[in-house]
Short mmCIF file of C-alpha atoms and ligand atoms in Angstrom, two decimals:
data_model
loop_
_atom_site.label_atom_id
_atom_site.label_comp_id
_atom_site.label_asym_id
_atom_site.label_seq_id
_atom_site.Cartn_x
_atom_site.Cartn_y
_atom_site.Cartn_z
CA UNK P 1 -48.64 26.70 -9.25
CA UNK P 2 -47.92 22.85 -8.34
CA UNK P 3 -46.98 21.82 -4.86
CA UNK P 4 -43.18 20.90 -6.36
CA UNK P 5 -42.64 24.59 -7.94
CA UNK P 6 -43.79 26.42 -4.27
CA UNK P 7 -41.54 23.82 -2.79
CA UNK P 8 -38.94 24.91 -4.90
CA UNK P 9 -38.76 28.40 -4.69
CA UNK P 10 -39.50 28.12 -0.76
CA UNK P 11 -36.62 25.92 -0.18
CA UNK P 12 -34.14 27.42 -2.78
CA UNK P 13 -35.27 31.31 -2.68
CA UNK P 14 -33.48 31.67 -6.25
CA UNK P 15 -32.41 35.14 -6.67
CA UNK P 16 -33.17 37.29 -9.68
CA UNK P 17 -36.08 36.88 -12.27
CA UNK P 18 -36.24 32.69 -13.52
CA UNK P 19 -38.68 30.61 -14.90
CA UNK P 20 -39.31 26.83 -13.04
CA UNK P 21 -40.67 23.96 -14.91
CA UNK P 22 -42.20 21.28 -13.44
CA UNK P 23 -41.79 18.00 -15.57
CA UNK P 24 -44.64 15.97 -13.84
CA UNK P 25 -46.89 18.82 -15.70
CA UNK P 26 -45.35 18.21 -19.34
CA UNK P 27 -45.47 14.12 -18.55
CA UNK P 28 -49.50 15.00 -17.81
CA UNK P 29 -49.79 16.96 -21.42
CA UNK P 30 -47.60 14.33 -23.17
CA UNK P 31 -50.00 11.40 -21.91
CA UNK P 32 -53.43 13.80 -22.61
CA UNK P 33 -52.24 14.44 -26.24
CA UNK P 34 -51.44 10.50 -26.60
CA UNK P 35 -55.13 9.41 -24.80
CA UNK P 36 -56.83 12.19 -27.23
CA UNK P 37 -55.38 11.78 -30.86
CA UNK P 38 -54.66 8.24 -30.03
CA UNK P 39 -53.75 7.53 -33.93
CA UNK P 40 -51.38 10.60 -34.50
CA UNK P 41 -47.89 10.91 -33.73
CA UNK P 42 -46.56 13.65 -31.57
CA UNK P 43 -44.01 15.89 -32.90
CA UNK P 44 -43.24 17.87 -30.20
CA UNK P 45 -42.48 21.54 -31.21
CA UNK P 46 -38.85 21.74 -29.76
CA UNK P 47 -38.48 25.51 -30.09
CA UNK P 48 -41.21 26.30 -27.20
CA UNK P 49 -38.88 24.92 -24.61
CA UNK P 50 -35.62 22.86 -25.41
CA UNK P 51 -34.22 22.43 -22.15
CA UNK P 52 -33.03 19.25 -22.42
CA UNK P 53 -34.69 17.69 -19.46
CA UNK P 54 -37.86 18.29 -21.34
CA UNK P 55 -36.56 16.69 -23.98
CA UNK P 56 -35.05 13.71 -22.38
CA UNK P 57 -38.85 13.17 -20.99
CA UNK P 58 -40.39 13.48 -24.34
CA UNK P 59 -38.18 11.40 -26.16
CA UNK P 60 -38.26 8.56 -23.32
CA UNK P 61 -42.42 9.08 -23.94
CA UNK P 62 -42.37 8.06 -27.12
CA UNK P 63 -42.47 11.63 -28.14
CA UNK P 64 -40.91 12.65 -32.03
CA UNK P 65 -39.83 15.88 -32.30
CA UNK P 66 -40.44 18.82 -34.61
CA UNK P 67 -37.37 21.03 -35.47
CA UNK P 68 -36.26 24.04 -36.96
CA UNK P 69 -32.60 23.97 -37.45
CA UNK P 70 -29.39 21.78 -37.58
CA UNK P 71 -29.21 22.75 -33.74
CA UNK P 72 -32.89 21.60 -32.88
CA UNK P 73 -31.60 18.67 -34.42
CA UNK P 74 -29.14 18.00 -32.65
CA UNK P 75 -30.48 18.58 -29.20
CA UNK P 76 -33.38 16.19 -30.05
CA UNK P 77 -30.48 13.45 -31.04
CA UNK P 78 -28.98 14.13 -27.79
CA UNK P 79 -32.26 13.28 -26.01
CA UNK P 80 -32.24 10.05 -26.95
CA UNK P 81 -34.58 10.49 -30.43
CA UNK P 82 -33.76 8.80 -33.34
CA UNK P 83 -33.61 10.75 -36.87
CA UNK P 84 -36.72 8.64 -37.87
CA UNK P 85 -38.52 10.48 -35.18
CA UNK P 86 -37.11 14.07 -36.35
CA UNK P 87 -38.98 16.19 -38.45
CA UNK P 88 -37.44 19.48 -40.63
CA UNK P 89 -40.27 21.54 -39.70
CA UNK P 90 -38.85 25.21 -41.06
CA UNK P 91 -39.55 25.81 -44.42
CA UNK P 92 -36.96 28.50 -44.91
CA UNK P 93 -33.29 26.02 -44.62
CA UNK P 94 -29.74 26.50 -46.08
CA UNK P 95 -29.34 23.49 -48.72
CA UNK P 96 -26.16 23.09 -46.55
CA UNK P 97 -28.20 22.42 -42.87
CA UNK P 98 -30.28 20.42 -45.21
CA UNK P 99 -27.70 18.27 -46.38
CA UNK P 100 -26.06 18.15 -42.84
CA UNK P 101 -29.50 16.82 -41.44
CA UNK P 102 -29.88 14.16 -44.10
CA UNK P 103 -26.08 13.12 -43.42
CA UNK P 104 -27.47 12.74 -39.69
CA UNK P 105 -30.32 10.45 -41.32
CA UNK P 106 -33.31 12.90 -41.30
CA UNK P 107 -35.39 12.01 -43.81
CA UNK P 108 -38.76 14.21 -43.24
CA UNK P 109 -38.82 17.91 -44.58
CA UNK P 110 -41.59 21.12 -44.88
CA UNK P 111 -41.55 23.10 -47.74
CA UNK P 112 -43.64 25.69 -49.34
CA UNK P 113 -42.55 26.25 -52.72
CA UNK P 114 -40.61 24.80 -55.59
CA UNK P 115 -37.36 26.40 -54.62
CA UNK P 116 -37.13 24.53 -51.73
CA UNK P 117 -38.40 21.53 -52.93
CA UNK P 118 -35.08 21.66 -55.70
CA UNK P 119 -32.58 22.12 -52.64
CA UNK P 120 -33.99 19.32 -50.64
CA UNK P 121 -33.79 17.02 -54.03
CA UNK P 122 -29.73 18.20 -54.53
CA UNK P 123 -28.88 17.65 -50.91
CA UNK P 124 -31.04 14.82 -49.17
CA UNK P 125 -32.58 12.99 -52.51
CA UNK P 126 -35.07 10.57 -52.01
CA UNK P 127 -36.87 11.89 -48.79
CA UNK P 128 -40.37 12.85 -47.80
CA UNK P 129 -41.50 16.23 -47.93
CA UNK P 130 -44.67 17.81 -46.96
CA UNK P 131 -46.07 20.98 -48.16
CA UNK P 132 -47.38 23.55 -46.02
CA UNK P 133 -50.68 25.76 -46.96
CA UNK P 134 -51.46 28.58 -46.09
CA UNK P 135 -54.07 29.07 -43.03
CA UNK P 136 -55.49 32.38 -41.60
CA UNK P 137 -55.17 32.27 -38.05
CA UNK P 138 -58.42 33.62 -37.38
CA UNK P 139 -59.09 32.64 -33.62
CA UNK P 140 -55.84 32.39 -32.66
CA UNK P 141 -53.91 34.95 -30.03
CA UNK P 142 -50.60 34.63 -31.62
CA UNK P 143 -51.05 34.21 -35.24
CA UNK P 144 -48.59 33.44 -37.58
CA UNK P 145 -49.43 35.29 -40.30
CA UNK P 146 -48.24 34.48 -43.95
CA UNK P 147 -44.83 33.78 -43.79
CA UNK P 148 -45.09 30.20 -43.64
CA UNK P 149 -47.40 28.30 -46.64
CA UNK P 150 -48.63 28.73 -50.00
CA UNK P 151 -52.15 28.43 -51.62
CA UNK P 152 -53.46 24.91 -51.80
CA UNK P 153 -53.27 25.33 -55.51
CA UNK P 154 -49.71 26.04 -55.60
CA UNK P 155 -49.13 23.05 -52.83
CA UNK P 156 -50.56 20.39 -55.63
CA UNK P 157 -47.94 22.26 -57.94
CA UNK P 158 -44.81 21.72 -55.44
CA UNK P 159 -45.77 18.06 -54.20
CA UNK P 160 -46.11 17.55 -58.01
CA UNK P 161 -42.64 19.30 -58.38
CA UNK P 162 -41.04 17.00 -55.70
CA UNK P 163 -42.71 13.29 -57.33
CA UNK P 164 -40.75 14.33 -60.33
CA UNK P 165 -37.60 14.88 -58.77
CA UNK P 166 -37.57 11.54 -56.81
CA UNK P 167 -38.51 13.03 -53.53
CA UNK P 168 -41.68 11.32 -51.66
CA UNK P 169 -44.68 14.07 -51.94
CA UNK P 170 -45.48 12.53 -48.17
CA UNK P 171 -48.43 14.78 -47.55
CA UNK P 172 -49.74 18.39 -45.99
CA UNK P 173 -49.38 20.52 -43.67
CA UNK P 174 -50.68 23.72 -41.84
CA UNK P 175 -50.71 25.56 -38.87
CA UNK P 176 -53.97 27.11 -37.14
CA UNK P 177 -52.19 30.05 -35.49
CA UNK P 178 -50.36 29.53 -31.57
CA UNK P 179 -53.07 30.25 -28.79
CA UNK P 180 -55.70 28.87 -31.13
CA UNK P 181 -59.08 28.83 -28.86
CA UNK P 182 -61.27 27.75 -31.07
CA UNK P 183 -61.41 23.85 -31.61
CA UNK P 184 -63.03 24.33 -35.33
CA UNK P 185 -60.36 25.99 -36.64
CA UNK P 186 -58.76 22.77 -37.80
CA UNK P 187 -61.89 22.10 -40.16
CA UNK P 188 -61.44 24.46 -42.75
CA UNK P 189 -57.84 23.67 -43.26
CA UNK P 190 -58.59 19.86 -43.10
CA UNK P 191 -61.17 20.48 -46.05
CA UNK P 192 -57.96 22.37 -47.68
CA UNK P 193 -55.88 19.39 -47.06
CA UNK P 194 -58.28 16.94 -48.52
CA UNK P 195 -58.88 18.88 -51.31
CA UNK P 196 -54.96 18.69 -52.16
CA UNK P 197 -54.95 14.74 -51.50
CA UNK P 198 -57.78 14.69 -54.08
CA UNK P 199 -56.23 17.12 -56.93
CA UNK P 200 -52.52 15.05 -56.22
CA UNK P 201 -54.63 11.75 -56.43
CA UNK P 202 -55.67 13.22 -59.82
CA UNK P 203 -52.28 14.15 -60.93
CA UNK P 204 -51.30 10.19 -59.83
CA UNK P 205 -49.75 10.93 -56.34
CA UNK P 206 -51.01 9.47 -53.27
CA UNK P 207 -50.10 11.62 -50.48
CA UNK P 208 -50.57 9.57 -47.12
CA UNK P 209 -50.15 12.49 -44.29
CA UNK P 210 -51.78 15.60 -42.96
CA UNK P 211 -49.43 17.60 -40.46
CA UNK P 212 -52.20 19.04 -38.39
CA UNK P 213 -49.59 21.73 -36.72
CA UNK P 214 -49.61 23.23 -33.16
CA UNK P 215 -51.80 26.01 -31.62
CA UNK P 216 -53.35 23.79 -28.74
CA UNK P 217 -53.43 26.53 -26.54
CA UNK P 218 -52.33 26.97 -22.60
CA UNK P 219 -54.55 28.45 -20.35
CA UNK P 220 -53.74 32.44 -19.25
CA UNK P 221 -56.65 34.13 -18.31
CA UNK P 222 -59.30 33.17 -20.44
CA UNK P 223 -60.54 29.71 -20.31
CA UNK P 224 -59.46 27.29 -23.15
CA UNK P 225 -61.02 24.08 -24.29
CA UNK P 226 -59.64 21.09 -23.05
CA UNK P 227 -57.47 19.05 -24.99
CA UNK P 228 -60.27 16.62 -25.76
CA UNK P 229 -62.19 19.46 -27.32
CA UNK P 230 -60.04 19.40 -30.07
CA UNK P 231 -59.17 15.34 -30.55
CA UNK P 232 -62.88 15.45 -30.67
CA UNK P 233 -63.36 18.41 -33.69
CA UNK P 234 -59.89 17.20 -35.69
CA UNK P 235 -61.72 13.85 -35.49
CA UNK P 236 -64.91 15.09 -36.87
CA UNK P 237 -63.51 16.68 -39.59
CA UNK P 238 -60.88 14.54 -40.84
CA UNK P 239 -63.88 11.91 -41.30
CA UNK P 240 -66.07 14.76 -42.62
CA UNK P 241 -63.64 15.46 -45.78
CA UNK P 242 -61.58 12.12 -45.78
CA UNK P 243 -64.27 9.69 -45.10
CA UNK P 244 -63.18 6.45 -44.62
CA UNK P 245 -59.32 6.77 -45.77
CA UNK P 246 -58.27 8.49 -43.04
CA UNK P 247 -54.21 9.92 -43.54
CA UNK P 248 -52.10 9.10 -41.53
CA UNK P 249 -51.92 12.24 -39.08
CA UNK P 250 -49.19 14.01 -36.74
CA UNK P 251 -49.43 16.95 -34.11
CA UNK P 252 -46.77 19.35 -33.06
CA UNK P 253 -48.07 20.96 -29.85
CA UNK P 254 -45.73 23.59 -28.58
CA UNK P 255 -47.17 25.62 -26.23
CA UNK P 256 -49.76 23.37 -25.44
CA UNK P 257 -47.11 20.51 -24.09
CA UNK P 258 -45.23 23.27 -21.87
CA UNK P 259 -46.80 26.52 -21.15
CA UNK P 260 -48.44 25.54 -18.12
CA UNK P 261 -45.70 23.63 -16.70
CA UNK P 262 -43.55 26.38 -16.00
CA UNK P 263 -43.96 29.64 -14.05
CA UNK P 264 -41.56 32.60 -13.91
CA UNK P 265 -40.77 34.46 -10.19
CA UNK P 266 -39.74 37.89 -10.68
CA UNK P 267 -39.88 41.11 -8.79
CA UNK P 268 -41.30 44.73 -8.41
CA UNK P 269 -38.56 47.18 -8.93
CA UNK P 270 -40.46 50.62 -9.23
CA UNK P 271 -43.84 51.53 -8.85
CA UNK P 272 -44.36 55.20 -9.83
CA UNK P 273 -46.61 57.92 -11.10
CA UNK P 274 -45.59 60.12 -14.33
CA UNK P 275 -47.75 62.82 -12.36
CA UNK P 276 -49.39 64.06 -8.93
CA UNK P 277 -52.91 63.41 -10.04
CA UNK P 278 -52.35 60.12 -12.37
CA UNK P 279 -54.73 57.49 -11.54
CA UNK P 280 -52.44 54.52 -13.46
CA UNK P 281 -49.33 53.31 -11.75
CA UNK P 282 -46.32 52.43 -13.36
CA UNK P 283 -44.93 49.11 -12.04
CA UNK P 284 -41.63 47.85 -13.14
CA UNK P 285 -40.76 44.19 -12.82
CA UNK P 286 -36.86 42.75 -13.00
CA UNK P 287 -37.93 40.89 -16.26
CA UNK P 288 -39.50 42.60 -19.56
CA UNK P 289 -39.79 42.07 -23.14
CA UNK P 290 -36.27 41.45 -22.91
CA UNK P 291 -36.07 38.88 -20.24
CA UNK P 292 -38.27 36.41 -21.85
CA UNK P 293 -41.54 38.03 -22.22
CA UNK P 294 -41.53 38.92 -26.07
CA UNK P 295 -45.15 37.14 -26.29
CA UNK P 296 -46.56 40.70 -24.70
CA UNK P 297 -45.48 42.05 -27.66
CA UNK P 298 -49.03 44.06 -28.67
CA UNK P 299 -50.34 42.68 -25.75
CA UNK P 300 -51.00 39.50 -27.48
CA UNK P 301 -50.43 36.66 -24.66
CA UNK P 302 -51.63 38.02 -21.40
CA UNK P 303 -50.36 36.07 -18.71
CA UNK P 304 -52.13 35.69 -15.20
CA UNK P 305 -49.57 37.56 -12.59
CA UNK P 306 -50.36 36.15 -9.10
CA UNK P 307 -48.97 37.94 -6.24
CA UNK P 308 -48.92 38.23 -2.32
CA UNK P 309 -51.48 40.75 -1.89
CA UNK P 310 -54.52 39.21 -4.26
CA UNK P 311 -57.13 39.59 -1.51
CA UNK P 312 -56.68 43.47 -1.54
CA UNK P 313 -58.30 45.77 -4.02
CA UNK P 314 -57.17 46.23 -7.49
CA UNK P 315 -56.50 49.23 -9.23
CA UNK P 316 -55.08 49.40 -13.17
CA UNK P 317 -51.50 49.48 -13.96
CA UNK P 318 -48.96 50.03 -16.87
CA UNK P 319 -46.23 46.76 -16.63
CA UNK P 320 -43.13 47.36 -17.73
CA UNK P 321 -39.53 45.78 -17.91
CA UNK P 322 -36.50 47.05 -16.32
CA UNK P 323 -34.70 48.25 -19.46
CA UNK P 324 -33.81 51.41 -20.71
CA UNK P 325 -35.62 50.72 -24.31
CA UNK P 326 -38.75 51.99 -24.76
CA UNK P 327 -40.57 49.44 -26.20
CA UNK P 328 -40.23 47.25 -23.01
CA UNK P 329 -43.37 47.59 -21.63
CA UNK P 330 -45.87 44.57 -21.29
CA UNK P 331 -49.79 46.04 -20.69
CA UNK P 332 -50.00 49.22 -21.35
CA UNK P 333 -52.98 49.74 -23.89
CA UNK P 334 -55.03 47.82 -21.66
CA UNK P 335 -53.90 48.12 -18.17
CA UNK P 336 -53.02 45.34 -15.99
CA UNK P 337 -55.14 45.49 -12.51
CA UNK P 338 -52.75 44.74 -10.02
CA UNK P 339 -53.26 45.16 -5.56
CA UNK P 340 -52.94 48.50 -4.54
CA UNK P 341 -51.20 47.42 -1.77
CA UNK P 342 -47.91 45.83 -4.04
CA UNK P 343 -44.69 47.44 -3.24
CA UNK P 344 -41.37 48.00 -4.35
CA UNK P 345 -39.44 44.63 -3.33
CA UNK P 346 -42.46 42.22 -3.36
CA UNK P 347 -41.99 39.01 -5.47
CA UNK P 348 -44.68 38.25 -8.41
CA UNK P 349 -45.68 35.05 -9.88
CA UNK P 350 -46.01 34.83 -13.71
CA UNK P 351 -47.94 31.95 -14.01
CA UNK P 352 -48.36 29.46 -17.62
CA UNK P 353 -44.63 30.81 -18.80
CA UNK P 354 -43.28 27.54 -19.80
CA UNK P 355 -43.13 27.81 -23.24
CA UNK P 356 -41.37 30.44 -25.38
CA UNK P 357 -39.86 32.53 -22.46
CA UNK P 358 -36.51 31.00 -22.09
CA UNK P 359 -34.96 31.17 -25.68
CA UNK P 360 -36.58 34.66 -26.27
CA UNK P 361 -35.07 36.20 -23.54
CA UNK P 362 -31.77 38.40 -24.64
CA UNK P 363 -28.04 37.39 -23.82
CA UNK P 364 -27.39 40.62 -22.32
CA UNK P 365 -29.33 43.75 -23.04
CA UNK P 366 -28.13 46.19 -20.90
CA UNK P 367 -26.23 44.02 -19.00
CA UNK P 368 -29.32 41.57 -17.92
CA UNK P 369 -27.95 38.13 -18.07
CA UNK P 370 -30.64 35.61 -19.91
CA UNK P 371 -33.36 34.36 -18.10
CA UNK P 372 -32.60 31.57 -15.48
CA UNK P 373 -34.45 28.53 -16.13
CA UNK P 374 -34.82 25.73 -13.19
CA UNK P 375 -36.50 22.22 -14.64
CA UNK P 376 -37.78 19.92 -11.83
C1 PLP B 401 -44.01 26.88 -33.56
C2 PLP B 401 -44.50 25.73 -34.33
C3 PLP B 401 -45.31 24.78 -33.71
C4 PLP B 401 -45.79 24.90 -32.30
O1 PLP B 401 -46.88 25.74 -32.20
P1 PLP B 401 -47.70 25.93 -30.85
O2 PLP B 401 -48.77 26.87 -31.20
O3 PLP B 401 -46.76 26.41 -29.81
O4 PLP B 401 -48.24 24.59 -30.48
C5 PLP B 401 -45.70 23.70 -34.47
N1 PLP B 401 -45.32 23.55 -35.75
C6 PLP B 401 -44.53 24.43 -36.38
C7 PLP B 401 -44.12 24.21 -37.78
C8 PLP B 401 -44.10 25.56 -35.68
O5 PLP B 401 -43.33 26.45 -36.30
#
């Protein structure tokens, strides 16, 4: 926790569950991803945390911005970015949001499949697109499984697809998985990429950029690599399979820009037993799945929970939200070891809950207004 977010919460005592960003924190990651992929633009993944403070900081940075809808779009505009520093990042868009963002004067669109590629040539003709492969996720704690990409062989096919409808076949994408901990994971899909430069060279297309993605990952409670872990690898490898024509190259961090800037308060509710002789306690915070903590979902993203009583001894609980669906419960499968001496009342820190908390928590499930966010 930084010295400005205890401040904060001492001074201001906000009631109810909220998460508090400190800005200083995302102007530190901003400047550590510009010192350690000096030659790569940042795209900054806007749907980890667009409160627009954040974004206002970004875009006064330097900072582009990668977006997902007409909305995304629009709250980058207002933070000062130009369209030239906007990116289309979603592959799956109406023709009518794409048309509306090329009105605006985006000219930079994802796609991963012909389809696409035909709706962006009807309704924003003459941009750049670049086509997203397909990349395991091995490695990473939040993968993102196959719904975004194709096969490198079908990528050469749609960048092939777009150069014949007058669209600029710009270059390739991918992303590693979120919470990727493992710097080399960017090698295999740089190999990938080059390999699609070289078969579109073939074909008589020069592609000129690799979208290296997000998944610089935030630290909960494992360790993580610093940041210059992985300028270091992605440097390594784009000279290992590009040699000395190096693309030109953007990131998109997410997660990695904000997690660890923010940090949610909450509170215990309930702690019970389900019987006399149960070992496991049940502990039930004011904020859930529900309120902003989707990322538990299968336990995935386990976030360090800091509270009053540390020094005491610890003893393994089941966390759970405060609503009356079952499936709001955050450690269960492996237990969360929490103070013995934690009672009903006592406030909890969830630290390293700055990005993608906010816009997942619910309008009002059961009557639990969305989760309070404080930037400062
Ligand atoms: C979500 C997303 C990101 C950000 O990923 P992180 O793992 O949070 O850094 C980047 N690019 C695209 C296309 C995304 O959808």
């Amino acid at each position: 926790m930084t010295d400005r977010i205890r401040d904060f919460l001492a001074t201001r005592r906000p009631d109810g569950p909220c998460m508090v960003l400190d800005l200083d924190v995302v102007r530190d990651n901003y400047l550590t991803f510009a010192r350690t992929l000096p030659d790569t633009r940042v795209f900054y993944a806007v749907k980890a945390n667009p409160a627009p403070e954040v974004l206002k900081l970004l875009a006064d940075l330097g900072s582009s911005f990668d977006t997902a809808s007409v909305a995304e779009i629009e709250m980058a505009l207002d933070a000062g970015a130009g369209p030239d520093r906007i990116s289309f990042g979603n592959t799956i868009k109406k023709e009518r949001d794409i048309a509306r963002a090329f009105e605006i004067g985006v000219d930079l669109f994802a796609v991963d499949c012909v389809e696409e590629v035909e709706k962006i040539a009807r309704a924003a003709p003459g941009s750049k697109v670049f086509c997203r492969v397909l990349c395991d996720g091995s490695g990473a704690e939040w993968p993102l499984s196959k719904k975004f990409g194709c096969a490198p062989e079908m990528a050469i096919d749609v960048l092939e697809h777009a150069h014949r409808l007058g669209l600029v076949a710009h270059g390739v994408s991918f992303h590693v998985g979120s919470q990727q901990r493992d710097p080399e994971m960017w090698d295999r899909a740089l190999e990938m990429a080059a390999g699609v430069f070289h078969a579109c060279a073939e074909r008589g297309i020069g592609l000129g950029m690799v979208n290296l993605g997000g998944g610089f990952p935030t630290k909960y409670l494992k360790d993580v690599p610093a940041v210059e872990a992985y300028g270091q690898a992605i440097f390594g490898s784009l000279r290992r399979h590009f040699g000395n024509r190096l693309p030109e190259t953007i990131i998109e961090p997410g997660r990695g820009m904000v997690g660890n800037a923010g940090m949610i308060q909450a509170e215990v509710v309930l702690i019970s037993k389900k019987a006399a002789e149960d070992e496991v306690r049940w502990v039930y915070l004011d904020i859930g799945k529900f309120g902003g903590l989707a990322e538990t979902m299968d336990e995935a993203i386990r976030y360090p929970i800091r509270t009053e009583h540390d020094h005491d001894d610890k003893a393994p609980c089941v966390l759970a939200g405060p609503t009356c669906d079952s499936a709001d419960v955050l450690y269960e499968k492996d237990p969360y070891y929490l103070p013995v001496s934690l009672s009903i009342g006592d406030k909890v820190l969830i630290e390293a809950t700055g990005a993608y908390t906010t816009t997942y928590s619910a309008v009002a499930f059961n009557g639990f207004p969305p989760l309070k966010s404080y930037v400062i």
